[in-house]
Short mmCIF file of C-alpha atoms and ligand atoms in Angstrom, two decimals:
data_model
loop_
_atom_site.label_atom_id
_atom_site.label_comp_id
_atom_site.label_asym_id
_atom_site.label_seq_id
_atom_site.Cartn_x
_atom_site.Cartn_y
_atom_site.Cartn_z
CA UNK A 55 81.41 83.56 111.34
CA UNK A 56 81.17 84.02 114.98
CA UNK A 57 81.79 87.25 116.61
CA UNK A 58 85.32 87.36 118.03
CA UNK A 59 87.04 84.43 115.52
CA UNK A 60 88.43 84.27 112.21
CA UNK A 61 86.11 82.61 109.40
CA UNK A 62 87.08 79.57 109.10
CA UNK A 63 90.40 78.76 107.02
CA UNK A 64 90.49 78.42 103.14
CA UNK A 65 91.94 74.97 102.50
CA UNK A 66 94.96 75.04 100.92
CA UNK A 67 98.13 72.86 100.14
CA UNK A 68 100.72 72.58 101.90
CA UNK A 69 104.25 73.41 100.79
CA UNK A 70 107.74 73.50 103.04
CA UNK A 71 109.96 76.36 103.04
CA UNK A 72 112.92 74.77 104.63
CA UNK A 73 111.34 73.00 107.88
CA UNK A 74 108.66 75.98 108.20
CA UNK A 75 104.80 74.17 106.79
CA UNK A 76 103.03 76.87 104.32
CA UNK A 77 99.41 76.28 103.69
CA UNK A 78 97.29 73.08 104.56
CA UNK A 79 96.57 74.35 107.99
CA UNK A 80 99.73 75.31 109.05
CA UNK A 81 99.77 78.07 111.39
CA UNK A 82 100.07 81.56 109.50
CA UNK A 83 104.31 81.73 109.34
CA UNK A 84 105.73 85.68 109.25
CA UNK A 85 108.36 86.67 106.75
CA UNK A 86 110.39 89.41 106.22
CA UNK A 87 113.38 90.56 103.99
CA UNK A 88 117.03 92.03 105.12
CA UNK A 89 118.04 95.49 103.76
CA UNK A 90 121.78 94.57 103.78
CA UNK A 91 123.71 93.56 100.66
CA UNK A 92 123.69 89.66 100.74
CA UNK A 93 127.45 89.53 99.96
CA UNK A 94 127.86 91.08 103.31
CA UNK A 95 127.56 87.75 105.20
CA UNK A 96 127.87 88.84 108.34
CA UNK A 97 125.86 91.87 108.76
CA UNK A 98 122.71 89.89 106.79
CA UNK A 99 123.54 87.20 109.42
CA UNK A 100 123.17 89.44 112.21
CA UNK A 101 119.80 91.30 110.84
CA UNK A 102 118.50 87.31 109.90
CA UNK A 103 119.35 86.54 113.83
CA UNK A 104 117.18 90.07 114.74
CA UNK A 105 114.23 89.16 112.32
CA UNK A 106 114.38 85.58 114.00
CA UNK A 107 114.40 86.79 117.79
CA UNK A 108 111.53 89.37 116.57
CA UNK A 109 109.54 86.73 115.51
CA UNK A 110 110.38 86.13 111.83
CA UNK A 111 109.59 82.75 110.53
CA UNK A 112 111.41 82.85 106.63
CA UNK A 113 113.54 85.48 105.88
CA UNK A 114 114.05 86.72 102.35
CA UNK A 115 117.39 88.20 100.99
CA UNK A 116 118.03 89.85 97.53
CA UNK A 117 120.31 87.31 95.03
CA UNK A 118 120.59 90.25 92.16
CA UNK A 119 124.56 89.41 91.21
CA UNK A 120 127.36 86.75 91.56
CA UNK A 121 128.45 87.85 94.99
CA UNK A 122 124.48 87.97 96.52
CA UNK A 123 124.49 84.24 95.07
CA UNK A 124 128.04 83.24 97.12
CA UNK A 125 126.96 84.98 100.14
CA UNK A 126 123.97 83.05 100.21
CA UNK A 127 126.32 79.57 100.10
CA UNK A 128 127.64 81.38 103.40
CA UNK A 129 124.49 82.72 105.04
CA UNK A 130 122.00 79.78 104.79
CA UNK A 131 123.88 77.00 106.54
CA UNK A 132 124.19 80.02 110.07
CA UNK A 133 120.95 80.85 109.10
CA UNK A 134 118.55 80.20 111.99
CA UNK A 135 115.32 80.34 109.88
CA UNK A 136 114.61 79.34 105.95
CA UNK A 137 116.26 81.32 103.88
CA UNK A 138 114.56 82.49 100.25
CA UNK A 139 116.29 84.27 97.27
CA UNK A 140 114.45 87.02 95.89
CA UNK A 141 115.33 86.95 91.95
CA UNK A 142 114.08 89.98 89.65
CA UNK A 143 115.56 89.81 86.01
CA UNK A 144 118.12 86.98 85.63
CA UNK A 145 116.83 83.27 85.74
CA UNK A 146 120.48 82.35 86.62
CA UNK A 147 120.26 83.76 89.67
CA UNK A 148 117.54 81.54 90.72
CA UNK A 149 119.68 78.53 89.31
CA UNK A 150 122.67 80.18 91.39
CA UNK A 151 120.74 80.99 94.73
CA UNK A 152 119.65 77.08 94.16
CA UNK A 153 123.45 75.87 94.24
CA UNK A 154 123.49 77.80 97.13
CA UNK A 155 121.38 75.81 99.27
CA UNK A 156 118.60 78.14 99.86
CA UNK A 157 115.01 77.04 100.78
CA UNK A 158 112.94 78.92 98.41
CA UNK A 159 112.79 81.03 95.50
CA UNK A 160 110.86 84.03 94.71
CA UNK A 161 109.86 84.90 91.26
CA UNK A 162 108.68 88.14 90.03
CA UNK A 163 106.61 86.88 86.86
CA UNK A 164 106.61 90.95 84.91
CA UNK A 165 110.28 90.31 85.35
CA UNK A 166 111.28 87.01 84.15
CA UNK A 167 109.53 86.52 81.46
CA UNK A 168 110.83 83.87 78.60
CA UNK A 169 109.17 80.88 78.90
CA UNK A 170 112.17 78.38 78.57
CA UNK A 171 113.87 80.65 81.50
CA UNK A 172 111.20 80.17 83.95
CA UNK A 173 111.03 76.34 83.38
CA UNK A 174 114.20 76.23 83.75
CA UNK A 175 113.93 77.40 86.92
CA UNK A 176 111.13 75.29 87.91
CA UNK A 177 112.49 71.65 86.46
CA UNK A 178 115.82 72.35 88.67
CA UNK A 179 113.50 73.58 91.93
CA UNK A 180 111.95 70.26 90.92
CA UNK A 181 114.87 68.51 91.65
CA UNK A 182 116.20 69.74 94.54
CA UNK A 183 112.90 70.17 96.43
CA UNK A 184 113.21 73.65 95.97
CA UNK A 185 109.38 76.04 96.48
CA UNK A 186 109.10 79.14 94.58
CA UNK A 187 106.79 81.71 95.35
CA UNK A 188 105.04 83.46 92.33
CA UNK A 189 105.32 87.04 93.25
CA UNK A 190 103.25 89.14 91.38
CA UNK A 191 103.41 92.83 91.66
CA UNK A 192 101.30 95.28 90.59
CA UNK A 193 103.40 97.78 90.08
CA UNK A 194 105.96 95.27 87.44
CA UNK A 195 102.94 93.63 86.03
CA UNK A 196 103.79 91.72 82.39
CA UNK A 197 102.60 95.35 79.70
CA UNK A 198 101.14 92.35 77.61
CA UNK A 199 98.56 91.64 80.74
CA UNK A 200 98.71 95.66 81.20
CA UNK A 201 97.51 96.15 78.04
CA UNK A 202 95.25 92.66 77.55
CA UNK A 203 93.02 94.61 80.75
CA UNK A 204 93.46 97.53 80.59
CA UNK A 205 95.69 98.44 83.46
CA UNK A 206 96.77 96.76 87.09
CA UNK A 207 93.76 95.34 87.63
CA UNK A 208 92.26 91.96 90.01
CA UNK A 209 91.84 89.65 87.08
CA UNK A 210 95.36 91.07 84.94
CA UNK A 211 97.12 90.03 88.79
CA UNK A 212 95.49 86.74 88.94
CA UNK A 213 96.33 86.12 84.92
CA UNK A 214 100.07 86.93 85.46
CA UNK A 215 100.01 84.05 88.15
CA UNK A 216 98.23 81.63 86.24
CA UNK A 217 100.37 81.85 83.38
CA UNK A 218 103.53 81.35 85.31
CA UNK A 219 101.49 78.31 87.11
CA UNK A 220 101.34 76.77 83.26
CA UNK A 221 104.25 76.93 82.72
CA UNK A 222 105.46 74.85 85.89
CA UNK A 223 102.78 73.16 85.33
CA UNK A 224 104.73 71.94 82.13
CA UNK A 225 107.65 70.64 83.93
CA UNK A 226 105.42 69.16 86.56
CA UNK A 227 106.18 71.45 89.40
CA UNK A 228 104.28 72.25 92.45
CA UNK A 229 105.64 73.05 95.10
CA UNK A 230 104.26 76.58 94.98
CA UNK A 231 103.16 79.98 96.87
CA UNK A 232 101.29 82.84 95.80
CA UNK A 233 101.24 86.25 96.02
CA UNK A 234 99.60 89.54 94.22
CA UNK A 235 100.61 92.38 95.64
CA UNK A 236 99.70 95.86 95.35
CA UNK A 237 100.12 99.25 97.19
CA UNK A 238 96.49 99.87 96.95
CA UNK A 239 94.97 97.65 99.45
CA UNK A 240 91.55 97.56 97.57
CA UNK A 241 93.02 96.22 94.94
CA UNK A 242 95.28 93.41 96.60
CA UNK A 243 92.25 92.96 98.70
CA UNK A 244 90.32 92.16 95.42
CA UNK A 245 92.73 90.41 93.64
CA UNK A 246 93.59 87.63 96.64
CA UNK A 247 90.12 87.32 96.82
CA UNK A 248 89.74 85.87 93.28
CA UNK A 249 92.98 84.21 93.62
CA UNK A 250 91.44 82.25 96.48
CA UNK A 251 88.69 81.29 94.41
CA UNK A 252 90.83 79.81 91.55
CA UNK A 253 93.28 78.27 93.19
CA UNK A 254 94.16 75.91 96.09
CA UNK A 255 97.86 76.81 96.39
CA UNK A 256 99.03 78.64 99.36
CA UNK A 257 99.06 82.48 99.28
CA UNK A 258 101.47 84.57 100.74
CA UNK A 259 99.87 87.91 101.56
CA UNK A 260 101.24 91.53 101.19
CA UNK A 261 100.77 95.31 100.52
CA UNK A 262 103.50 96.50 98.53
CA UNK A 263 105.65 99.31 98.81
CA UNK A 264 103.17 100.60 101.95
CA UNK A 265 105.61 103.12 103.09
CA UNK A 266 107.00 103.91 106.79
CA UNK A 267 105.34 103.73 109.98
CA UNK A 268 102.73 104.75 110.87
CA UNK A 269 100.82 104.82 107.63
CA UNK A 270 102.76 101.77 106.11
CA UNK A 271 101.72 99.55 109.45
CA UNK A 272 97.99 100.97 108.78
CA UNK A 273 97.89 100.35 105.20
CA UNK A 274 99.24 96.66 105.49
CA UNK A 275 97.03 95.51 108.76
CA UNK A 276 94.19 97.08 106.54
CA UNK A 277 95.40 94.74 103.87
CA UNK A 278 96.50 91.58 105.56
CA UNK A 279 94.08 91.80 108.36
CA UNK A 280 91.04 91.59 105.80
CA UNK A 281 92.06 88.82 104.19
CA UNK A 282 93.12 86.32 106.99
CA UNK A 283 89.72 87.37 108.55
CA UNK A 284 88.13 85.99 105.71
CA UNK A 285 90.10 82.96 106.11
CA UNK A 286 92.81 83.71 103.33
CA UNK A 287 96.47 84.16 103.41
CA UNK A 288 99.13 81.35 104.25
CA UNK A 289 102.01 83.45 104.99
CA UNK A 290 102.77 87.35 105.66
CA UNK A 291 105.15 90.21 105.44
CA UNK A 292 104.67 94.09 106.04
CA UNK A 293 106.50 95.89 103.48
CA UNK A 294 107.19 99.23 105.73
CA UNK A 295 110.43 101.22 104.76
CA UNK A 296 111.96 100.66 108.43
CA UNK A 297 114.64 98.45 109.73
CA UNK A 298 112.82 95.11 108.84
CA UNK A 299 112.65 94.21 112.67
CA UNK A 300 109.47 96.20 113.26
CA UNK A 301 108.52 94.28 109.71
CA UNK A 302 108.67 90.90 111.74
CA UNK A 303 106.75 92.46 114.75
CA UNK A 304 104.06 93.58 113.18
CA UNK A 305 103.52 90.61 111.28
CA UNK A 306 104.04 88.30 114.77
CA UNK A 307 101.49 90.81 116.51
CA UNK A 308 98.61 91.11 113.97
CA UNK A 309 98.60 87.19 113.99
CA UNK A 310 98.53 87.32 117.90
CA UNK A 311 96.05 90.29 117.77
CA UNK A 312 93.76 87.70 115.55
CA UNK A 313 94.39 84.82 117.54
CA UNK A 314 96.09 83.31 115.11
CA UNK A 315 99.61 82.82 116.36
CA UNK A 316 100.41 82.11 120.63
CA UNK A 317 101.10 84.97 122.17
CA UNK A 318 104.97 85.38 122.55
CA UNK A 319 105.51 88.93 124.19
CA UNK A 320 103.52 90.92 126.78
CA UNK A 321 100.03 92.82 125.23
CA UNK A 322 99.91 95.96 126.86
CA UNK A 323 96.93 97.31 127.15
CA UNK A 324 95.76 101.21 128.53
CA UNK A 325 92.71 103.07 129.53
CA UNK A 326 92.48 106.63 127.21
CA UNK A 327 92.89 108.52 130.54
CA UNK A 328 90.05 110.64 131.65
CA UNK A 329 89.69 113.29 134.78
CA UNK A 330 89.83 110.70 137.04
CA UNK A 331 93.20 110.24 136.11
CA UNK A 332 96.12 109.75 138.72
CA UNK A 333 99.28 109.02 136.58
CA UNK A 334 100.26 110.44 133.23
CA UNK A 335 98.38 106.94 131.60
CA UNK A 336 100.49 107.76 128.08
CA UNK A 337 104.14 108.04 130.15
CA UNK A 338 103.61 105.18 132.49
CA UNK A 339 102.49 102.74 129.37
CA UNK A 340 105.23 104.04 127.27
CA UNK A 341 107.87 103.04 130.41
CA UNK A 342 105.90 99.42 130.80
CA UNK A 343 106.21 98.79 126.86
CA UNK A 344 110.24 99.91 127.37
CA UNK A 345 110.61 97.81 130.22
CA UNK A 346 108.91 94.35 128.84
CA UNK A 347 110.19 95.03 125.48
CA UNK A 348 111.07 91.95 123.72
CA UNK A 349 110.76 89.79 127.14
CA UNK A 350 109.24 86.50 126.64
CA UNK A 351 105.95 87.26 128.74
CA UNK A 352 103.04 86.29 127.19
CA UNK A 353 100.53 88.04 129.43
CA UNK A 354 97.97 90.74 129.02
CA UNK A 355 99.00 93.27 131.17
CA UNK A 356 96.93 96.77 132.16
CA UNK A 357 98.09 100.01 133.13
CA UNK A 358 94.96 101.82 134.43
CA UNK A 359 94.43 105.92 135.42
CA UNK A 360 92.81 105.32 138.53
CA UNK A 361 92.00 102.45 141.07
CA UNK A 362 88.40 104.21 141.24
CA UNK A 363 87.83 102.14 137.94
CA UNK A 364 91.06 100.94 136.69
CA UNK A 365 90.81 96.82 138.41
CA UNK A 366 87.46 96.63 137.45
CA UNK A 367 87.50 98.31 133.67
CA UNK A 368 90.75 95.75 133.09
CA UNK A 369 89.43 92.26 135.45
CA UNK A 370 90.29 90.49 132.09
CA UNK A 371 94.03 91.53 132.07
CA UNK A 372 96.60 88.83 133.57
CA UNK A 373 97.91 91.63 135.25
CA UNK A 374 97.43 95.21 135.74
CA UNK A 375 97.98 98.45 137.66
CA UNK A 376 95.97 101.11 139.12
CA UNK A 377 97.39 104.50 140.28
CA UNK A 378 95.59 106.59 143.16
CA UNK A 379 96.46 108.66 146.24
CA UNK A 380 100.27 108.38 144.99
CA UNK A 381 100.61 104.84 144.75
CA UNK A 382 100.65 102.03 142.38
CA UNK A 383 97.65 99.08 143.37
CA UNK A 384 98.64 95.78 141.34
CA UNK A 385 95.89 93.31 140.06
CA UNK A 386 95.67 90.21 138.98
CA UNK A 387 92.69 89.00 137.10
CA UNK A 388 90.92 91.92 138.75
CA UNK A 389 92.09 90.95 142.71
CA UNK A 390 94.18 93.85 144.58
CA UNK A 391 97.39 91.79 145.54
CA UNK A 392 100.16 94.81 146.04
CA UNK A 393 100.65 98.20 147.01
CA UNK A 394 103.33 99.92 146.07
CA UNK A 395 105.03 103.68 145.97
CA UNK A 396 104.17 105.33 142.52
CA UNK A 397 108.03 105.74 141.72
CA UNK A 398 108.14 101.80 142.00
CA UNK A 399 105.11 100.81 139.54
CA UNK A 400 106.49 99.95 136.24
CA UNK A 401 109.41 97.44 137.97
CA UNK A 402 106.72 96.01 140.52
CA UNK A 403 104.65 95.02 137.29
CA UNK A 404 107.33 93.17 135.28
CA UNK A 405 108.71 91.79 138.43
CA UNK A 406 104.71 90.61 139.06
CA UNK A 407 104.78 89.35 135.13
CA UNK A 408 108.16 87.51 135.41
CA UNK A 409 106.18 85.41 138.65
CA UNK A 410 103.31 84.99 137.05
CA UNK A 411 104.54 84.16 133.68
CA UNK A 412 106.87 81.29 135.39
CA UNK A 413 103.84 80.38 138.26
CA UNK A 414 100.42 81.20 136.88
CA UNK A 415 97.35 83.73 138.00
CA UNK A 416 96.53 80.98 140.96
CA UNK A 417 99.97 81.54 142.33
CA UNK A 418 100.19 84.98 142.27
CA UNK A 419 96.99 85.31 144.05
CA UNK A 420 98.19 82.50 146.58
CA UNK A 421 101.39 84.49 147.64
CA UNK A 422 100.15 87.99 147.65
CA UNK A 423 98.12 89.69 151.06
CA UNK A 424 94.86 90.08 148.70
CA UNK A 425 93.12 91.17 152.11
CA UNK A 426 95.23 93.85 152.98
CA UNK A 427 95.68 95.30 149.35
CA UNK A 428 91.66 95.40 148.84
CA UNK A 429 91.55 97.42 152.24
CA UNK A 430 94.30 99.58 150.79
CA UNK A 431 92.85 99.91 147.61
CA UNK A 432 89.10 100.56 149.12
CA UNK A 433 91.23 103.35 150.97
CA UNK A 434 92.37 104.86 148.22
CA UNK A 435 89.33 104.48 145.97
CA UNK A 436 87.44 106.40 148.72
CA UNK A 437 89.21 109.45 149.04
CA UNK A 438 89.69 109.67 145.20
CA UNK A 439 86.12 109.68 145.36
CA UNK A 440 85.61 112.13 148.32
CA UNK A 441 87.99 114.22 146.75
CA UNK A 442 86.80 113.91 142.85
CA UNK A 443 83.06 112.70 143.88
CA UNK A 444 81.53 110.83 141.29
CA UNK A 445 81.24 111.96 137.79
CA UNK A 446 84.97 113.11 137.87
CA UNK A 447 84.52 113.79 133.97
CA UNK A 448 81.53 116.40 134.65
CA UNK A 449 79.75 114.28 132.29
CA UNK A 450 76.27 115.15 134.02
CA UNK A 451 77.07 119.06 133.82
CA UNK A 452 77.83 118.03 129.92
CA UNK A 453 74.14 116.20 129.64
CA UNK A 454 72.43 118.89 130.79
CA UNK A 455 74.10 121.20 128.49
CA UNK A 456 73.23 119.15 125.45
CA UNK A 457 69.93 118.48 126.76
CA UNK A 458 69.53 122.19 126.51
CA UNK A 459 70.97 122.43 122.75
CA UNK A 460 68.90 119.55 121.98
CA UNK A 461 65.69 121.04 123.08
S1 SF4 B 791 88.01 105.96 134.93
FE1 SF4 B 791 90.13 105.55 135.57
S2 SF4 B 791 90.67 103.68 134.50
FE2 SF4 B 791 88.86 104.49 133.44
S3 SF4 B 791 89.65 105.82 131.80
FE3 SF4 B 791 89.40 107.14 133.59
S4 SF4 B 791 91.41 107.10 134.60
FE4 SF4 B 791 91.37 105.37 133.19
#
C-alpha cells in the first residue's frame, strides 16, 4: 500500500439498493436509520429529507408492526433516497415492508430463525428484485452458534451468516449484503476480516451499539476506518445514540477524510495555537465551522494563530486566515490576497470560499491586490516578530533546561 491511499479495494459484487450500486466498485454509499416511529409518516419523512441533505445515501426505518409496514407504503414513494425495512422477529414483516415498495430488507439472522420463514422471505425478495442485508449482531447471535463456539466470537459471526446465505442459497437468491457487527471493535474488526476472506458479497460495515459522541464517533471510525483501509467494507453507518444526522456526517466525512467519497462540505482545518498566538485559534474555528456549516463548499480552508507562520504552516489549504497586529490576512494556496479588520475575519473567509468555490484558486488570486497584502502581511509579520522575537514559545530557554536534566 502506498503511504497516503487506501489498499486497494476487495472485489466484491455488486448489488442495488433502490438506484444506489453496493459493492463491485461502487463508491462506499453512507446509511443511516430514523429514530421516529415509521407510522409517523411525516416526521420519518422529514428526518429521511435531514439524513439525505447530511449526506445519507440509504436510509433504514424500523417495520416492527402493521402500522410501521403502512407507513412505509407512504414514506418510500416521498422518499428521496432508498428506503430499507429493518425486520427483527416476524418474517411477515419483511413480506409486509415488501408490499410496501421498499428497496431493501434487513435481516437479523439470531432473530428470525425457522428455516421455511427466512426462505420465504428470500423467494418473494427474489421476485420483486428485492436485496436483503444479513445483519448479524453480536450481541443477538443464534445460542446454538453461542454455544457451538463458545461465545460471540469471529468464526460463530461469520457461521451465523453463512447459514442464512444457505438457505437463500436454496431458493436461488443473491442479491445480498453483509454485515457482523459488534460493539467491540476488535472483534468486528476480526470477524469482517474473515468474512472478506470467505465471501465475495458486499459488506456493509458497522460497530454496534457504540454509544454517544464523542466515544461512539471514536469507537466506530476505529472500527470502520480499519477496515476500508484495508480495502473492506461496501457500505457504512455509525451507530451513535444522537439524532441520526450527525450519524450521516460522520459516515460522509470519514469517507472524505479517506479519500474515498468527493468532498461535499468545507474541511476546516486549525493550528493547536501556541505563544505566538494572535486570536483565540479554538473560538475563531468554532465561528468558521458555524458559519460554513452545511454549505456546499468543498474547500480546505485554514484558520491560523499568527501570520508569523500561519500562510506558510497551511500553503496547502484552498483558503486560509492568519491573525496578527489586530487583523485578519487571507490566503489562498499560501499567497496574501486580503487584509481585513479582526472583527470581519470569519465573514471575509466564507465570502472568499463562496468566490472561490464558484471561480477557482486562479481567480481568486487574479482579482485580489496580492502585492499590497504581502507588504501588509510582511508588516505585520515584522512587528509580531520585533515584539515576540523569535522563539515566541521559549522553546530554546526549554532546551537548555532539559539539556541540564539530561546531563
Ligand atoms: S506558529 Fe502561529 S500558526 Fe503555528 S501554531 Fe503557533 S500560532 Fe498557530
Amino acid at each position: 500500500m502506498q503511504i497516503g491511499t487506501v489498499s486497494e479495494r476487495r472485489a466484491t459484487r455488486q448489488i442495488h439498493v433502490g438506484a444506489v450500486p453496493v459493492g463491485g466498485g461502487a463508491p462506499v454509499s453512507v446509511q443511516s436509520m430514523t429514530i421516529t416511529k415509521t407510522a409517523d409518516v411525516e416526521g420519518t419523512l422529514q428526518q429521511i429529507y435531514a439524513l439525505a441533505a447530511a449526506g445519507c445515501d440509504i436510509v433504514r426505518c424500523t417495520c416492527n408492526e402493521q402500522e410501521a409496514a403502512e407507513g412505509l407504503a407512504q414514506i418510500v414513494p416521498r422518499s428521496p433516497v432508498p428506503i430499507i425495512a429493518d425486520i427483527h422477529h416476524q418474517y411477515r414483516m419483511a413480506l409486509a415492508a415488501m408490499e410496501a415498495g421498499v428497496h431493501g430488507l434487513r435481516l437479523n439472522p439470531g432473530n428470525i430463525r425457522k428455516p421455511e420463514h427466512i426462505k420465504a422471505v428470500a423467494s418473494e425478495a427474489k421476485d420483486r428484485g428485492v436485496p436483503i442485508r444479513i445483519g448479524v449482531n453480536g450481541g443477538s447471535l443464534d445460542p446454538a452458534l453461542y454455544d457451538k463456539h463458545g461465545g460471540v466470537t469471529p468464526a460463530a459471526m461469520v457461521e451465523s451468516a453463512q447459514q442464512e446465505l444457505a438457505y437463500f442459497d436454496e431458493v436461488g437468491f443473491d442479491m445480498v449484503k453483509i454485515s457482523v457487527k459488534a460493539s467491540s471493535v476488535p472483534l468486528m474488526v476480526a470477524a469482517y476480516r474473515q468474512l472478506s476472506e470467505v465471501t465475495d458479497h458486499p459488506l456493509h460495515l458497522g460497530v454496534t451499539e457504540a454509544g454517544p459522541p464523542p466515544a461512539g464517533l471514536l469507537k466506530a471510525t476505529a472500527g470502520i476506518a480499519t477496515l476500508l483501509l484495508e480495502g473492506i467494507g461496501d457500505t457504512i453507518r455509525y451507530s451513535l445514540t444522537a439524532d441520526p444526522v450527525e450519524e450521516a456526517r460522520a459516515g460522509r466525512q470519514l469517507l472524505e477524510s479517506l479519500g474515498l467519497r468527493e468532498r461535499k462540505n468545507v474541511d476546516l482545518i486549525a493550528c493547536p495555537s501556541c505563544g505566538r498566538a494572535e486570536i483565540d485559534v479554538i473560538d475563531v474555528a468554532k465561528r468558521a465551522m458555524d458559519a460554513f456549516g452545511e454549505r456546499e463548499l468543498p474547500l480546505q480552508v485554514a484558520v491560523m494563530g499568527c501570520v508569523v507562520n500561519g500562510p506558510g504552516e497551511a500553503r496547502e489549504a484552498d483558503l486560509g486566515i492568519a491573525a496578527g497586529n489586530k487583523r485578519g490576512h487571507l490566503f489562498v494556496r499560501g499567497r496574501n490576497i486580503a487584509v481585513v479588520p479582526e472583527a470581519e475575519m470569519v465573514d471575509s473567509l466564507v465570502e472568499w470560499a463562496e468566490f472561490i468555490s464558484e471561480h477557482g484558486v486562479d481567480a481568486a488570486i487574479a482579482k485580489a491586490d496580492t502585492a499590497k497584502a504581502e507588504r501588509e502581511a510582511a508588516k505585520d509579520r515584522n512587528l509580531l516578530l520585533a515584539e515576540q522575537g523569535a522563539d515566541a514559545n521559549h522553546a530554546a530557554e526549554k532546551i537548555v533546561e532539559i539539556r541540564k536534566t539530561v546531563r
